Coordinates of N, CA and C in Angstrom, one line a residue:
K1 N -3.1 7.3 8.1 CA -4.2 7.5 8.2 C -4.9 6.4 7.2
L2 N -5.8 5.8 7.4 CA -6.9 4.9 7.3 C -7.8 5.5 6.2
L3 N -8.5 4.8 5.6 CA -10.1 5.7 4.8 C -10.5 4.0 4.1
H4 N -12.0 4.0 4.9 CA -12.3 2.9 4.3 C -14.0 2.6 3.7
I5 N -14.1 2.6 2.4 CA -15.3 3.2 1.9 C -15.8 2.4 1.1
D6 N -17.4 2.3 2.3 CA -18.3 1.3 2.2 C -19.2 1.2 0.6
N7 N -19.7 0.8 -0.2 CA -20.0 1.1 -1.6 C -21.1 0.4 -1.2
S8 N -22.1 -0.4 -0.3 CA -22.8 -0.6 -0.8 C -23.2 -2.2 -1.4
M9 N -22.1 -2.5 -1.7 CA -22.4 -3.7 -2.5 C -21.4 -4.9 -1.6
M10 N -20.7 -5.0 -0.1 CA -19.8 -5.4 0.7 C -20.6 -6.4 1.0
R11 N -20.0 -7.4 1.6 CA -21.1 -8.7 2.5 C -21.6 -8.0 3.3
K12 N -22.3 -8.8 3.9 CA -23.4 -9.1 5.3 C -22.1 -8.5 6.0
N13 N -22.4 -7.1 6.7 CA -21.5 -6.6 8.1 C -20.3 -6.4 8.3
E14 N -20.0 -6.8 6.2 CA -18.0 -6.4 6.1 C -17.9 -5.0 6.7
S15 N -18.5 -3.9 6.3 CA -17.9 -3.3 6.9 C -17.5 -2.9 8.3
A16 N -18.6 -3.4 9.4 CA -18.9 -3.5 10.4 C -17.3 -4.5 11.1
E17 N -16.9 -5.5 10.5 CA -15.9 -6.8 10.6 C -14.9 -5.5 10.4
V18 N -14.6 -4.9 9.9 CA -13.1 -4.1 8.9 C -13.3 -3.0 10.1
I19 N -14.3 -2.4 10.2 CA -13.6 -1.4 11.7 C -13.3 -2.3 12.7
T20 N -14.2 -3.0 13.2 CA -13.2 -4.2 14.3 C -12.1 -4.7 14.6
Y21 N -12.0 -5.1 13.4 CA -10.7 -5.4 13.1 C -9.5 -4.1 13.1
F22 N -9.5 -3.3 12.6 CA -8.5 -2.3 13.0 C -8.4 -1.7 14.5
D23 N -9.8 -1.9 14.9 CA -9.5 -1.7 16.2 C -8.9 -2.5 17.4
Q24 N -9.3 -3.6 17.1 CA -8.5 -4.6 17.4 C -6.6 -4.5 17.1
L25 N -6.2 -3.5 16.1 CA -5.2 -3.7 15.8 C -4.6 -2.1 16.3
G26 N -6.0 -1.7 17.7 CA -5.5 -0.7 17.9 C -4.9 0.3 17.1
L27 N -5.9 0.5 16.1 CA -5.2 1.2 14.1 C -6.7 2.4 14.5
S28 N -7.7 2.2 15.1 CA -9.7 2.7 15.4 C -9.2 4.6 14.9
D29 N -8.2 5.3 15.4 CA -8.1 6.0 15.3 C -7.5 7.1 14.3
A30 N -6.8 6.1 13.6 CA -6.7 6.5 12.2 C -7.4 5.9 10.9
L31 N -8.7 5.3 11.2 CA -8.8 4.9 10.5 C -10.8 5.7 10.2
T32 N -10.8 6.1 8.6 CA -11.9 6.6 8.5 C -12.7 6.3 7.7
F33 N -14.4 6.1 8.4 CA -15.4 5.6 7.8 C -15.8 6.0 6.9
V34 N -16.0 6.1 5.5 CA -16.8 6.1 5.1 C -18.6 5.6 4.1
D35 N -19.4 6.0 4.7 CA -20.8 4.7 3.7 C -21.1 5.7 2.3
A36 N -20.6 5.5 1.2 CA -21.2 5.5 0.3 C -22.3 5.1 -0.3
T37 N -23.0 4.4 0.7 CA -24.5 3.7 -0.4 C -25.1 4.5 -0.7
D38 N -25.8 5.7 -0.4 CA -26.7 6.6 -1.8 C -25.8 6.9 -2.5
E39 N -24.8 7.5 -2.6 CA -23.7 7.9 -3.6 C -23.5 6.6 -5.0
F40 N -23.2 5.2 -4.8 CA -23.3 4.4 -5.4 C -24.6 3.6 -6.0
L41 N -25.3 3.6 -5.4 CA -26.8 3.1 -5.7 C -26.9 4.2 -6.6
A42 N -27.3 6.0 -6.6 CA -28.2 6.7 -7.1 C -27.7 6.5 -8.8
A43 N -26.1 6.3 -8.4 CA -25.4 6.3 -9.6 C -25.2 4.8 -10.3
L44 N -26.2 3.6 -9.5 CA -26.5 2.9 -10.5 C -27.8 2.6 -10.6
Q45 N -28.8 3.3 -10.8 CA -30.1 3.4 -10.4 C -30.8 2.9 -12.1
N46 N -31.4 2.1 -12.4 CA -31.2 1.6 -13.7 C -30.3 1.1 -14.5
E47 N -29.7 0.9 -13.9 CA -28.1 0.2 -15.0 C -28.7 -1.1 -14.6
C48 N -28.7 -1.4 -15.9 CA -28.5 -3.6 -15.9 C -27.6 -4.1 -16.3
E49 N -27.3 -3.4 -16.9 CA -25.9 -4.4 -17.8 C -24.7 -4.6 -16.9
P50 N -24.4 -5.5 -16.5 CA -22.7 -5.5 -16.3 C -21.8 -5.1 -16.4
E51 N -20.9 -5.1 -17.5 CA -19.7 -4.3 -17.8 C -20.4 -2.8 -17.2
K52 N -21.3 -2.8 -17.6 CA -21.3 -0.8 -17.2 C -22.0 -1.2 -15.8
K53 N -21.9 -1.7 -14.7 CA -22.3 -1.8 -13.8 C -21.2 -1.6 -12.8
R54 N -20.3 -2.5 -13.4 CA -18.4 -2.2 -13.3 C -18.0 -1.2 -13.1
T55 N -18.1 0.0 -14.4 CA -17.2 0.7 -15.3 C -17.8 1.8 -14.1
I56 N -19.6 1.5 -13.3 CA -19.4 2.8 -13.2 C -19.2 2.7 -11.3
I57 N -19.0 1.5 -11.0 CA -18.6 1.5 -9.8 C -17.4 2.0 -9.5
G58 N -16.3 1.1 -10.2 CA -15.1 1.6 -10.5 C -15.0 3.2 -10.2
N59 N -15.7 4.3 -11.0 CA -15.7 5.0 -11.5 C -16.1 6.3 -9.8
E60 N -17.5 5.5 -9.5 CA -18.0 6.5 -8.4 C -16.6 6.2 -7.2
F61 N -16.5 4.7 -7.0 CA -15.3 4.5 -6.8 C -14.2 5.8 -6.5
I62 N -13.6 5.7 -7.6 CA -12.5 7.1 -7.7 C -13.0 8.2 -6.8
A63 N -13.7 8.6 -8.0 CA -14.7 10.1 -6.8 C -14.6 10.2 -5.4
V64 N -15.3 9.2 -5.4 CA -15.4 9.1 -3.7 C -14.4 8.8 -3.2
Y65 N -12.9 8.8 -3.4 CA -12.0 8.5 -2.6 C -11.1 9.8 -3.2
K66 N -10.9 10.3 -4.1 CA -10.9 11.3 -4.5 C -10.7 12.3 -3.4
R67 N -12.4 12.7 -3.2 CA -13.1 13.2 -2.8 C -12.8 13.5 -0.9
E68 N -12.5 12.4 -0.9 CA -12.4 11.5 1.0 C -11.2 11.8 1.1
A69 N -10.2 11.7 -0.1 CA -8.5 12.2 0.8 C -8.5 13.1 0.3
A70 N -8.8 14.1 -0.6 CA -8.7 15.3 -0.8 C -9.0 16.5 1.2
R71 N -10.2 15.6 1.6 CA -11.1 16.2 2.8 C -9.5 16.0 3.4
M72 N -8.9 14.2 3.5 CA -7.9 14.0 5.0 C -6.2 14.2 4.5
G73 N -6.5 15.2 3.6 CA -4.6 15.4 3.1 C -4.1 14.3 2.6
I74 N -4.7 12.9 1.6 CA -4.2 12.3 1.7 C -4.1 11.7 0.2
E75 N -4.2 12.7 -0.7 CA -4.5 11.9 -2.0 C -2.8 11.3 -2.5
G76 N -1.9 11.5 -2.3 CA -0.7 11.0 -2.5 C -0.6 9.4 -2.3
Y77 N -1.4 8.9 -1.2 CA -1.9 7.8 -1.1 C -2.3 6.9 -1.5
V78 N -1.7 5.4 -1.3 CA -2.0 4.0 -2.5 C -3.2 4.1 -1.9
L79 N -4.2 3.8 -3.0 CA -5.2 3.4 -3.3 C -5.7 1.7 -3.7
G80 N -6.2 1.1 -1.7 CA -6.3 -0.3 -2.3 C -8.3 -1.2 -2.3
Q81 N -8.2 -1.5 -3.5 CA -9.7 -1.8 -3.9 C -9.9 -3.0 -3.7
G82 N -10.9 -3.6 -3.2 CA -10.9 -4.9 -2.7 C -12.1 -4.8 -4.0
T83 N -12.2 -6.9 -4.6 CA -13.2 -7.2 -5.6 C -14.4 -8.6 -4.6
I84 N -15.1 -8.6 -5.2 CA -15.6 -10.0 -5.0 C -15.9 -11.6 -5.5
Y85 N -16.1 -12.3 -4.9 CA -15.9 -13.6 -5.7 C -16.3 -13.5 -6.6
P86 N -17.3 -13.4 -6.6 CA -18.3 -13.5 -8.0 C -17.9 -13.1 -8.9
D87 N -17.8 -11.1 -8.7 CA -17.2 -10.4 -10.4 C -16.3 -11.0 -10.3
T88 N -15.8 -12.0 -9.6 CA -14.4 -12.4 -11.2 C -14.1 -13.7 -12.1
I89 N -16.0 -14.3 -10.5 CA -16.1 -15.8 -11.9 C -16.7 -15.2 -13.2
E90 N -17.8 -14.1 -12.7 CA -18.4 -13.2 -13.5 C -17.6 -12.8 -14.9
S91 N -16.7 -11.8 -14.4 CA -15.5 -11.0 -15.3 C -14.2 -12.1 -16.3
G92 N -14.5 -13.4 -15.4 CA -14.3 -14.8 -16.4 C -12.6 -14.3 -16.3

């Protein structure tokens, strides 16, 4: 079972590309896609501090993952979270 969570901060069309890629690999039946845009944007509302935003995003990602993993029965599976290159530059 595979879980892809869109947090609304991905590159343009990146989720669609991920879904297409897994489909090309023959894994589309195993992939669950969750658009958590509204949850992430609500959590970030009125926050401007970059470090606090990173913390909020990380905490929200874990919360969404735990909820969806429990729903799918994959709580004990590995969690892989990507990042974006500008974030690595900003983080130093």
